[in-house]
Amino acid sequence: MGMNMTVRRLDLGYFIRPSSETGGPQPRVEPVLAYLVRHDQGLLLFDTGIGNADPETEAHYRPQRRPLQGALAAAGVTLADISVVVNCHLHFDHCGGNPLLAGKPILVQDVELATARRGDYTIEELVDFPGAVYEELTGETEVWPGVRIIPTPGHTQGHQSLVLRRADGTVVLAGQAHDFASQFASDHLARQVVLQGAEPPLPSYPHWLERLADFDPRRVLFAHDCSVWEGTSRQQA
C-alpha cells in the first residue's frame, strides 16, 4: 500500500547551456529544480541548487541562483527542518546548497562520491566542506518506508533517482537521468515496443528503466525540465 507523503518542487534558478552542449545552433536556458518531500519520518530534500563555481564555469553557464533558504521559506520550512539530503549526482548545479546543510546526512552512491573526489569533476568545496556527512550507498536502498533510491547511471556513473510510493500512485524524482520529459517518454516507448515484440531495428533504452517499471510510475519529475511525464495506466491527476 502506498504511503501518504507530499512533494513540492523548488525553483532554484537557471543556467544557460551553450550551443556547444545543446546539439543545436542556439544556447538553451534550463531551470534548476529541487524537490522537498514531506514524510511521516521527516523532510527529505532532493538536490540543493547551484553552487558558486570558478570564473570559467560561471562564464560558461551564466547561472542565476535562487537562494535555497528563500525557496524553503516559501514552503514554510527552514534549513534546520531538513532531515536528510539526497543528491541525484554531485555536479555543482545539484549539490550547491549542501554546505548550508552541514551535519545533515547526504545520501549518495559510493561511485559518485569517489568520482567527485578524484577531481576535475565538480567544485571540490561543494563536496568536502566542514560538517559534510555522507552516507555512501552501493545500489538500491530504502531510505524510509515508501521512499527508495534507485541507481540510474548515464549522465554520471553514480547518478541516482528517488522513487516515492504514494497512496495515489508512484512518483519518480528522476534528477538528470533524462534532461527532458520528452526524452524519458521516448525511452519509455522504446521499452514498450520491445516488450510488444516489434521487429528490429529498434532504439535502445537505459537498462534501469526495467527496475523503474516495476513501480508503475504515475508521474516522473526532472531536475532541468518543468514538464512532467505522466503515465497512462492510471487515472490522470
Coordinates of C-alpha atoms in Angstrom, one line a residue:
M1 CA 0.0 0.0 0.0
G2 CA 1.3 3.5 -0.8
M3 CA 2.3 6.0 1.8
N4 CA 1.0 9.4 2.5
M5 CA 3.7 12.0 1.5
T6 CA 3.8 15.2 -0.4
V7 CA 6.2 16.5 -2.9
R8 CA 6.9 20.2 -3.6
R9 CA 9.0 21.5 -6.4
L10 CA 11.6 24.2 -5.6
D11 CA 12.7 26.6 -8.2
L12 CA 16.4 27.3 -7.5
G13 CA 17.3 29.4 -10.6
Y14 CA 18.6 28.6 -14.0
F15 CA 21.7 28.4 -16.2
I16 CA 22.3 28.9 -19.9
R17 CA 23.7 25.9 -21.6
P18 CA 25.9 27.0 -24.5
S19 CA 25.2 25.8 -28.1
S20 CA 28.2 23.6 -28.0
E21 CA 26.3 21.4 -25.5
T22 CA 22.8 21.6 -26.8
G23 CA 23.3 19.8 -30.1
G24 CA 21.8 22.7 -32.0
P25 CA 22.7 26.2 -33.2
Q26 CA 21.4 28.1 -30.1
P27 CA 22.0 28.1 -26.4
R28 CA 19.3 26.8 -24.1
V29 CA 18.0 28.1 -20.7
E30 CA 17.5 25.3 -18.3
P31 CA 15.8 25.5 -14.9
V32 CA 17.4 24.1 -11.8
L33 CA 14.8 22.3 -9.8
A34 CA 14.9 20.6 -6.4
Y35 CA 12.2 18.7 -4.5
L36 CA 11.0 18.8 -0.9
V37 CA 9.4 15.5 0.3
R38 CA 7.3 15.6 3.4
H39 CA 7.1 12.1 5.0
D40 CA 6.0 10.9 8.4
Q41 CA 9.6 10.4 9.3
G42 CA 10.8 13.8 8.3
L43 CA 11.7 16.2 5.5
L44 CA 13.8 14.9 2.6
L45 CA 15.5 17.4 0.2
F46 CA 16.3 16.0 -3.3
D47 CA 19.1 18.3 -4.7
T48 CA 20.1 21.7 -3.3
G49 CA 20.7 24.0 -6.2
I50 CA 23.5 25.8 -7.9
G51 CA 26.8 26.3 -6.0
N52 CA 29.4 29.0 -6.5
A53 CA 31.8 28.0 -9.2
D54 CA 35.1 29.1 -10.6
P55 CA 35.1 32.1 -13.0
E56 CA 35.5 29.9 -16.1
T57 CA 32.4 27.8 -15.1
E58 CA 30.5 30.9 -14.2
A59 CA 31.2 32.4 -17.6
H60 CA 30.4 29.2 -19.4
Y61 CA 27.0 28.6 -17.9
R62 CA 26.0 32.1 -16.7
P63 CA 23.9 30.8 -13.8
Q64 CA 21.3 32.7 -11.9
R65 CA 20.6 31.4 -8.4
R66 CA 17.6 31.5 -6.2
P67 CA 18.7 31.1 -2.6
L68 CA 17.8 27.7 -1.1
Q69 CA 16.7 29.4 2.1
G70 CA 14.2 31.5 0.3
A71 CA 12.8 28.6 -1.7
L72 CA 12.4 26.6 1.5
A73 CA 10.8 29.6 3.4
A74 CA 8.2 29.8 0.6
A75 CA 7.3 26.2 1.6
G76 CA 7.2 27.0 5.3
V77 CA 10.5 25.2 6.0
T78 CA 13.9 26.2 7.3
L79 CA 17.3 24.6 6.7
A80 CA 17.2 23.2 10.3
D81 CA 14.0 21.4 9.4
I82 CA 15.6 19.2 6.8
S83 CA 16.2 15.6 7.9
V84 CA 18.1 14.2 5.1
V85 CA 19.6 15.2 1.7
V86 CA 19.7 13.1 -1.4
N87 CA 21.7 14.3 -4.4
C88 CA 21.0 12.7 -7.8
H89 CA 24.7 13.4 -8.5
L90 CA 27.4 15.9 -7.4
H91 CA 27.7 18.4 -10.2
F92 CA 27.7 21.9 -9.0
D93 CA 24.1 22.7 -10.1
H94 CA 22.7 19.8 -8.0
C95 CA 24.7 20.0 -4.8
G96 CA 25.3 23.7 -4.5
G97 CA 23.3 24.1 -1.2
N98 CA 24.9 21.2 0.5
P99 CA 27.3 23.3 2.6
L100 CA 24.3 25.1 4.1
L101 CA 23.2 21.7 5.4
A102 CA 26.3 20.7 7.3
G103 CA 25.6 17.9 9.8
K104 CA 22.7 16.6 7.8
P105 CA 23.2 13.1 6.2
I106 CA 23.7 13.3 2.5
L107 CA 22.8 10.1 0.6
V108 CA 24.9 9.5 -2.5
Q109 CA 26.2 6.5 -4.4
D110 CA 29.7 5.5 -3.4
V111 CA 30.9 5.6 -7.0
E112 CA 29.6 9.1 -7.4
L113 CA 31.4 10.4 -4.3
A114 CA 34.6 8.6 -5.3
T115 CA 34.4 10.2 -8.8
A116 CA 33.8 13.7 -7.3
R117 CA 36.8 13.3 -5.0
R118 CA 39.2 12.4 -7.9
G119 CA 38.9 16.0 -9.1
D120 CA 38.2 17.6 -12.5
Y121 CA 34.5 16.7 -12.0
T122 CA 32.7 19.3 -9.8
I123 CA 33.5 22.1 -7.4
E124 CA 35.6 20.5 -4.7
E125 CA 34.4 22.9 -2.0
L126 CA 30.8 21.7 -2.5
V127 CA 31.8 18.1 -1.8
D128 CA 34.2 18.1 1.2
F129 CA 33.1 21.1 3.2
P130 CA 33.2 21.5 7.0
G131 CA 30.5 19.3 8.6
A132 CA 29.8 17.2 5.5
V133 CA 28.2 13.8 6.5
Y134 CA 27.9 11.3 3.7
E135 CA 26.0 8.0 3.7
E136 CA 27.6 6.2 0.8
L137 CA 25.2 3.8 -0.9
T138 CA 26.0 0.8 -3.2
G139 CA 23.0 0.3 -5.3
E140 CA 19.3 0.4 -4.4
T141 CA 18.3 1.5 -0.9
E142 CA 15.1 2.1 1.0
V143 CA 15.5 5.4 2.8
W144 CA 12.2 5.4 4.7
P145 CA 9.0 3.3 4.2
G146 CA 7.8 4.0 0.6
V147 CA 11.0 6.0 -0.3
R148 CA 13.6 4.2 -2.3
I149 CA 16.8 5.2 -4.1
I150 CA 17.3 3.6 -7.5
P151 CA 20.6 3.8 -9.4
T152 CA 20.1 5.4 -12.8
P153 CA 23.5 5.7 -14.3
G154 CA 24.1 7.5 -17.6
H155 CA 24.6 11.2 -17.1
T156 CA 27.1 10.2 -14.5
Q157 CA 28.1 6.7 -13.4
G158 CA 26.8 7.3 -9.9
H159 CA 23.5 9.0 -10.8
Q160 CA 20.5 8.0 -8.7
S161 CA 16.8 8.7 -8.7
L162 CA 14.2 8.7 -6.0
V163 CA 11.0 6.6 -6.0
L164 CA 8.1 7.7 -3.8
R165 CA 5.4 5.1 -3.3
R166 CA 2.5 7.4 -2.6
A167 CA -1.1 6.3 -1.8
D168 CA -2.2 7.9 -5.1
G169 CA 0.5 6.3 -7.2
T170 CA 4.3 6.2 -7.5
V171 CA 6.2 9.5 -8.2
V172 CA 9.7 9.3 -9.5
L173 CA 12.2 12.2 -8.9
A174 CA 14.5 11.4 -11.9
G175 CA 17.0 14.2 -11.5
Q176 CA 19.1 14.3 -14.6
A177 CA 18.6 10.7 -15.6
H178 CA 16.9 12.4 -18.6
D179 CA 17.3 16.0 -19.4
F180 CA 13.7 16.3 -20.6
A181 CA 10.4 14.6 -20.0
S182 CA 10.1 14.0 -23.8
Q183 CA 13.4 12.0 -23.6
F184 CA 12.0 9.9 -20.9
A185 CA 8.8 9.4 -22.9
S186 CA 10.8 8.3 -25.9
D187 CA 12.8 5.7 -23.9
H188 CA 9.6 4.5 -22.2
L189 CA 8.0 3.9 -25.5
A190 CA 11.1 2.2 -26.8
R191 CA 10.8 -0.3 -24.0
Q192 CA 7.2 -0.8 -24.7
V193 CA 7.7 -1.7 -28.4
V194 CA 10.5 -4.1 -27.4
L195 CA 8.1 -5.9 -25.0
Q196 CA 5.5 -6.0 -27.7
G197 CA 7.8 -7.9 -30.0
A198 CA 8.3 -5.2 -32.6
E199 CA 10.9 -6.1 -35.3
P200 CA 14.3 -4.5 -35.2
P201 CA 16.0 -2.2 -35.7
L202 CA 14.7 -0.5 -32.6
P203 CA 16.1 2.2 -30.3
S204 CA 18.0 1.3 -27.2
Y205 CA 17.0 2.5 -23.7
P206 CA 18.6 2.5 -20.3
H207 CA 18.6 -0.9 -18.6
W208 CA 17.4 0.7 -15.3
L209 CA 14.0 1.5 -16.9
E210 CA 13.1 -2.1 -16.2
R211 CA 13.5 -1.5 -12.5
L212 CA 11.5 1.7 -12.6
A213 CA 8.8 0.0 -14.5
D214 CA 8.4 -2.4 -11.5
F215 CA 6.9 0.5 -9.6
D216 CA 4.4 1.5 -12.3
P217 CA 5.2 5.2 -12.0
R218 CA 2.3 7.6 -12.3
R219 CA 4.4 10.7 -12.6
V220 CA 8.1 11.4 -13.3
L221 CA 9.7 14.8 -12.5
F222 CA 13.1 16.1 -13.6
A223 CA 15.9 18.4 -12.5
H224 CA 16.1 20.6 -15.6
D225 CA 12.6 20.4 -17.1
C226 CA 9.4 21.9 -15.7
S227 CA 7.4 19.4 -17.7
V228 CA 6.2 16.2 -16.0
W229 CA 5.8 12.8 -17.6
E230 CA 2.5 11.2 -16.7
G231 CA 1.7 7.5 -17.1
T232 CA -1.5 6.3 -18.9
S233 CA -2.1 3.2 -16.9
R234 CA -3.8 5.1 -14.1
Q235 CA -6.4 7.9 -13.9
Q236 CA -4.7 11.2 -14.5
A237 CA -4.1 13.6 -11.6

